XYZ file of C-alpha atoms in Angstrom:
427
model
C 8.820 26.654 -14.157
C 8.648 22.850 -14.172
C 12.398 22.509 -13.611
C 12.310 24.945 -10.686
C 9.458 23.051 -9.029
C 11.120 19.665 -9.470
C 14.534 20.843 -8.250
C 13.029 22.496 -5.166
C 11.052 19.350 -4.344
C 14.115 17.114 -4.657
C 16.221 19.493 -2.551
C 13.621 19.622 0.232
C 13.256 15.845 0.278
C 17.039 15.420 0.089
C 17.363 17.553 3.235
C 15.279 14.914 5.071
C 12.533 17.427 5.805
C 9.278 15.637 6.741
C 7.152 15.111 3.640
C 4.208 17.247 4.781
C 6.553 20.115 5.645
C 8.435 19.732 2.341
C 5.214 19.926 0.303
C 3.976 22.903 2.320
C 7.269 24.785 2.053
C 7.360 24.128 -1.693
C 3.914 25.674 -2.004
C 5.011 28.682 0.071
C 8.067 29.197 -2.188
C 6.177 28.778 -5.478
C 3.439 31.219 -4.401
C 5.459 34.489 -4.396
C 7.730 33.243 -7.178
C 5.064 32.586 -9.835
C 1.839 34.146 -8.521
C 0.714 37.773 -8.452
C -1.845 37.016 -5.727
C -1.192 35.986 -2.095
C -2.378 32.401 -2.393
C -1.291 31.646 1.177
C -4.438 33.386 2.401
C -6.426 30.393 1.187
C -4.590 27.891 3.406
C -7.278 27.877 6.110
C -10.129 27.274 3.706
C -8.105 24.683 1.792
C -7.259 22.805 4.988
C -10.942 22.650 5.878
C -12.269 21.749 2.422
C -9.536 19.167 1.785
C -10.347 17.188 4.925
C -14.085 17.884 4.997
C -14.785 14.647 3.139
C -16.854 11.884 4.733
C -14.958 9.180 2.867
C -11.695 10.240 4.545
C -13.114 9.131 7.901
C -12.479 5.580 6.660
C -8.712 6.168 6.901
C -8.380 6.417 10.720
C -10.975 3.659 11.091
C -9.001 1.237 8.897
C -5.810 2.177 10.750
C -7.555 1.494 14.070
C -8.789 -1.848 12.723
C -5.220 -2.901 11.913
C -3.938 -1.645 15.266
C -6.517 -3.685 17.200
C -5.817 -6.868 15.232
C -2.078 -6.369 15.725
C -2.279 -5.777 19.472
C -4.842 -8.520 20.048
C -2.270 -11.117 18.963
C -4.066 -12.377 15.857
C -0.935 -11.959 13.735
C 1.079 -14.599 15.591
C -1.689 -17.203 15.389
C -2.386 -16.366 11.749
C 1.292 -16.732 10.835
C 1.532 -20.075 12.623
C -1.476 -21.354 10.701
C -0.061 -20.159 7.384
C 3.278 -21.813 8.129
C 1.542 -25.178 8.603
C -0.323 -24.906 5.290
C 2.425 -23.420 3.074
C 5.738 -24.649 4.499
C 5.802 -27.706 2.171
C 6.530 -25.453 -0.832
C 10.147 -24.730 -1.868
C 10.994 -21.753 0.306
C 9.086 -22.939 3.351
C 8.134 -20.114 5.691
C 8.811 -17.462 3.061
C 5.464 -18.494 1.573
C 3.927 -18.005 4.999
C 5.339 -14.461 4.886
C 3.472 -13.801 1.646
C 0.292 -15.660 2.638
C 0.067 -14.023 6.062
C 0.740 -10.618 4.494
C -2.050 -11.142 1.961
C -4.466 -12.182 4.696
C -3.524 -9.339 7.034
C -3.701 -6.914 4.091
C -7.343 -7.906 3.687
C -8.052 -6.408 7.099
C -5.588 -3.573 7.720
C -5.409 -1.669 4.426
C -1.888 -0.474 5.250
C 1.374 -1.703 3.736
C 3.518 -0.460 6.615
C 1.271 -2.130 9.202
C 1.307 -5.374 7.207
C 5.102 -5.451 6.841
C 5.659 -4.548 10.503
C 3.113 -7.045 11.822
C 4.215 -10.078 9.829
C 7.891 -9.135 10.044
C 7.822 -9.003 13.844
C 6.639 -12.611 13.957
C 8.698 -13.961 11.045
C 12.217 -12.513 11.347
C 13.297 -14.790 14.251
C 12.713 -17.764 11.905
C 15.625 -16.793 9.613
C 18.422 -18.139 11.811
C 16.259 -20.778 13.430
C 15.626 -22.568 10.123
C 18.653 -21.392 8.121
C 16.919 -19.315 5.424
C 18.690 -17.106 2.921
C 18.472 -13.765 4.730
C 18.125 -11.375 1.742
C 15.354 -13.392 0.072
C 13.525 -13.896 3.377
C 13.683 -10.171 4.205
C 12.673 -9.306 0.638
C 9.591 -11.516 0.943
C 8.547 -9.573 4.047
C 9.040 -6.186 2.394
C 7.223 -7.314 -0.758
C 4.435 -9.052 1.143
C 3.766 -5.822 2.988
C 3.014 -4.023 -0.276
C -0.107 -6.169 -0.684
C -1.677 -3.998 2.023
C -2.570 -1.236 -0.446
C -3.759 -3.482 -3.301
C -5.943 -6.100 -1.616
C -9.113 -4.397 -0.310
C -9.821 -2.668 1.945
C -7.061 -0.222 1.059
C -6.345 3.228 2.471
C -4.594 4.254 -0.752
C -7.629 3.288 -2.832
C -9.757 5.531 -0.636
C -7.356 8.402 -1.374
C -7.406 7.699 -5.110
C -11.203 7.599 -5.034
C -11.356 10.951 -3.214
C -8.817 12.625 -5.507
C -10.386 11.416 -8.772
C -14.046 11.085 -7.759
C -13.914 7.359 -8.570
C -16.110 4.717 -6.938
C -14.212 3.198 -4.003
C -16.342 -0.009 -3.983
C -15.446 -0.572 -7.651
C -11.783 0.094 -6.886
C -11.980 -2.513 -4.140
C -13.448 -5.024 -6.589
C -10.779 -4.151 -9.148
C -8.002 -4.833 -6.646
C -9.022 -8.389 -5.741
C -7.792 -10.292 -8.827
C -4.556 -8.271 -9.266
C -3.901 -8.678 -5.529
C -4.282 -12.451 -5.684
C -2.261 -12.580 -8.908
C 0.568 -10.567 -7.364
C 0.513 -12.867 -4.317
C 0.931 -15.845 -6.663
C 3.759 -14.091 -8.561
C 5.592 -13.420 -5.298
C 5.293 -17.083 -4.330
C 6.481 -18.180 -7.780
C 9.493 -15.879 -7.343
C 10.366 -17.634 -4.093
C 9.882 -21.081 -5.648
C 12.115 -20.189 -8.614
C 14.872 -18.887 -6.356
C 14.787 -21.899 -4.032
C 14.716 -24.360 -6.928
C 17.843 -22.751 -8.382
C 19.584 -22.675 -4.981
C 17.880 -25.215 -2.669
C 19.920 -24.041 0.339
C 18.030 -20.752 0.285
C 14.879 -22.564 1.388
C 16.237 -23.473 4.831
C 15.178 -26.472 6.894
C 11.744 -27.871 6.117
C 9.018 -27.161 8.651
C 6.726 -30.185 8.896
C 3.105 -30.166 9.956
C 0.516 -32.902 10.256
C -2.891 -32.678 8.633
C -4.546 -32.691 12.023
C -2.544 -29.617 13.053
C -3.338 -27.917 9.761
C -7.079 -28.388 10.105
C -6.919 -27.371 13.756
C -5.125 -24.154 12.770
C -7.984 -23.041 10.529
C -9.616 -21.479 13.566
C -6.787 -18.924 13.600
C -7.448 -17.973 9.962
C -11.138 -17.374 10.627
C -10.841 -13.963 12.400
C -9.094 -12.062 9.563
C -11.302 -13.749 6.964
C -14.353 -12.859 9.018
C -13.279 -9.214 9.247
C -12.645 -9.140 5.479
C -16.099 -10.535 4.738
C -17.679 -8.130 7.212
C -16.010 -5.066 5.693
C -16.071 -5.902 1.996
C -19.299 -7.928 2.156
C -21.232 -5.127 3.833
C -20.180 -2.748 1.040
C -21.308 -4.968 -1.805
C -24.460 -6.077 -0.032
C -25.474 -2.425 -0.019
C -25.607 -2.369 3.766
C -22.782 0.135 4.333
C -20.634 2.734 2.646
C -16.841 2.235 2.775
C -16.649 4.506 5.827
C -19.473 2.685 7.597
C -17.910 -0.652 6.636
C -14.652 0.463 8.255
C -16.574 1.220 11.448
C -18.169 -2.236 11.259
C -14.694 -3.728 10.894
C -13.476 -1.932 14.017
C -16.524 -3.184 15.939
C -15.913 -6.726 14.700
C -12.234 -6.558 15.663
C -13.129 -5.405 19.174
C -15.639 -8.231 19.558
C -13.043 -10.775 18.395
C -10.434 -9.324 20.746
C -12.923 -9.599 23.611
C -13.729 -13.219 22.706
C -10.018 -14.089 22.867
C -9.605 -12.202 26.152
C -7.296 -9.552 24.658
C -9.586 -6.510 24.866
C -8.300 -4.271 27.649
C -8.268 -0.522 28.277
C -4.480 -0.536 27.986
C -4.597 -2.280 24.599
C -7.281 0.096 23.315
C -5.285 3.111 24.532
C -2.196 1.911 22.635
C -4.261 1.201 19.506
C -5.920 4.620 19.626
C -2.592 6.369 20.207
C -1.055 4.598 17.207
C -4.104 5.471 15.118
C -3.909 9.146 16.083
C -0.219 9.354 15.142
C -0.695 7.692 11.747
C -3.904 9.591 10.952
C -2.356 12.949 11.880
C 0.587 12.245 9.585
C -1.677 11.264 6.673
C -4.093 14.193 7.064
C -1.232 16.681 7.397
C 0.227 15.370 4.137
C -3.208 15.730 2.522
C -3.481 19.365 3.707
C 0.042 20.261 2.536
C -0.445 18.491 -0.786
C -3.827 20.188 -1.271
C -2.198 23.596 -0.816
C 0.667 22.680 -3.162
C -1.744 21.437 -5.840
C -3.777 24.653 -5.455
C -0.656 26.786 -5.919
C 0.462 24.736 -8.917
C -2.975 25.042 -10.528
C -3.315 28.766 -9.815
C 0.158 29.559 -11.173
C -0.353 27.414 -14.269
C 2.326 24.850 -13.446
C -0.172 21.987 -13.639
C -1.404 23.169 -17.057
C 2.164 23.485 -18.336
C 2.985 19.943 -17.206
C -0.243 18.541 -18.673
C 0.127 20.333 -22.004
C 3.814 19.412 -22.245
C 3.079 15.709 -21.835
C -0.061 15.793 -24.005
C 1.839 17.728 -26.674
C 4.291 14.889 -27.075
C 1.588 13.006 -28.967
C 2.509 9.740 -27.328
C 0.762 6.507 -28.196
C -1.217 5.126 -25.206
C 1.299 2.291 -24.828
C 4.177 4.779 -24.771
C 2.254 6.836 -22.216
C 1.936 3.805 -19.944
C 5.699 3.327 -20.213
C 6.298 7.003 -19.346
C 4.010 6.738 -16.294
C 5.740 3.536 -15.147
C 9.212 5.088 -15.417
C 7.979 8.294 -13.762
C 6.603 6.503 -10.703
C 9.558 4.150 -10.342
C 11.969 7.092 -10.450
C 9.846 9.169 -8.079
C 9.600 6.201 -5.721
C 13.335 6.442 -5.174
C 12.830 9.810 -3.467
C 9.261 9.965 -2.078
C 7.197 7.682 0.111
C 4.026 6.207 -1.387
C 1.307 8.261 0.280
C 2.743 11.688 -0.507
C 3.634 10.480 -3.998
C 0.011 9.516 -4.677
C -1.462 12.717 -3.272
C 1.003 14.901 -5.179
C 0.939 13.175 -8.572
C -2.585 11.828 -9.061
C -4.134 15.273 -9.740
C -1.644 15.579 -12.614
C -1.263 12.019 -13.918
C -4.894 10.853 -13.723
C -6.365 13.587 -16.004
C -3.714 12.884 -18.641
C -4.415 9.148 -18.560
C -8.174 9.669 -18.702
C -7.815 12.123 -21.612
C -6.037 9.348 -23.537
C -9.032 7.072 -23.008
C -7.812 4.923 -20.127
C -10.437 3.672 -17.692
C -10.245 5.537 -14.334
C -10.539 2.302 -12.329
C -7.833 0.560 -14.381
C -5.659 3.671 -14.046
C -6.133 3.554 -10.290
C -5.022 -0.067 -10.057
C -1.991 0.628 -12.266
C -0.961 3.558 -10.059
C -1.485 1.462 -6.916
C 0.810 -1.276 -8.276
C 3.443 1.317 -9.210
C 3.204 2.846 -5.751
C 3.612 -0.667 -4.335
C 6.850 -0.995 -6.288
C 7.971 2.353 -4.857
C 7.552 0.902 -1.364
C 10.414 -1.526 -1.985
C 12.682 0.464 -4.305
C 15.769 2.086 -2.742
C 16.727 4.490 -1.342
C 13.391 5.618 0.172
C 11.267 2.470 -0.096
C 9.290 2.724 3.126
C 8.849 -1.024 3.594
C 12.617 -1.491 3.306
C 13.063 0.745 6.342
C 10.269 -1.021 8.229
C 11.735 -4.496 7.708
C 15.275 -3.288 8.400
C 14.189 -1.644 11.653
C 12.793 -4.983 12.865
C 16.206 -6.659 12.532
C 17.808 -4.562 15.305
C 21.247 -4.873 13.658
C 23.063 -5.086 10.320
C 22.919 -2.936 7.174
C 19.984 -2.418 4.855
C 21.826 -4.001 1.920
C 20.342 -7.525 2.380
C 16.818 -6.063 2.477
C 17.415 -4.106 -0.739
C 19.000 -7.059 -2.554
C 16.245 -9.418 -1.447
C 13.482 -7.082 -2.623
C 14.730 -6.747 -6.218
C 13.320 -10.103 -7.474
C 9.913 -9.056 -6.155
C 10.118 -5.743 -8.011
C 10.523 -7.891 -11.134
C 7.347 -9.772 -10.189
C 5.525 -6.432 -9.974
C 6.859 -5.550 -13.433
C 5.298 -8.764 -14.742
C 1.953 -7.775 -13.205
C 2.156 -4.321 -14.820
C 2.740 -5.945 -18.214
C -0.188 -8.316 -17.665
C -2.461 -5.442 -16.618
C -1.474 -3.503 -19.740
C -2.093 -6.443 -22.085
C -5.196 -7.743 -20.300
C -7.057 -4.806 -18.688
C -9.873 -7.188 -17.780
C -7.688 -8.483 -14.925
C -8.676 -5.304 -13.102
C -11.959 -4.485 -14.834
C -13.782 -7.829 -14.856
C -15.173 -7.762 -11.306
C -16.180 -4.054 -11.433
C -18.025 -4.750 -14.712
C -20.211 -7.257 -12.878
C -21.332 -4.509 -10.499
C -22.646 -2.281 -13.322
């Protein structure tokens, strides 16, 4: 039963069928194979109940927020400011890639949007300043992953919906690991450029007057972050309402900079509709698949099989890490979360793991999946921005950053308070 399900899933994904369609087709195949009842008759009700969740409204709002900031030109100014402040470090503008990604992640909540936005601005700097191409491209792909760890995060909203976990506490839990992972990425760049100084390219100099003058370009994303996250923890707004506040703030900022036009809004809304439709269709298909797996007993068989192994909690963490890293080679992050969390989370919670800590661990593992070949979504995003060449340099350059994520996973396992300290203050 388990083998049949896994083989079918891998075959469908291997055929390059869109993820939502693959999950739906898998459910349609498993239904008559293992069920005596026509479970397909519940698709309509499942589609309605799965998406009839107020918290899910935050997803298109956060996507729209990122679209507006991208099209209003804040990314270019933000990157320029970061380059002035961070270019003195070994690795130069590669630190601006990470810093700008972290800052944009604090407003967009999307890894793909973060990688695409910063990458569009940064990639022309590779030849201009003579950087090592693989490491530079890897820093862009890795920096983009910060979009789902640093709040606000679309993936955290999904985890909260799927496990009935507090999204505000998840946001708090992601702050310290997000900043720590940012620092680990920068240390990875420093280590590489200290070993091979030529990788760091030509130094980009900036005067202190230019640096202080550039702070005005860092204010908009910081302001949006404080508006969204601050309104949640001040008790003024729910995550969904905070997302709406963020969109309003982004529109006001765009208007102040003279970039708010009907054409820009139309493009932002169109991009939001495409991304939201993709996400919600995956949620519907995954909801049906999870229903079929539960009704046919596949979920119970998987859960009992893993629980019956009698693994020590540490061994279970290792199993989950290996499972997600292997799955990340075949599935993109969003569908992977929606498909696996209903199975993995109950097992972890039954072993006594905190649901918020479990969420952060899964988010970090999903981040790693974004830059692991062959289906790491951020690898494709960064490669597509290059216009030419193979994906090999992007893959090679991302591997050191996967190692940095492994370090964070170890630290989270040894010191759970890294993720749980800030949420404990909210109790």
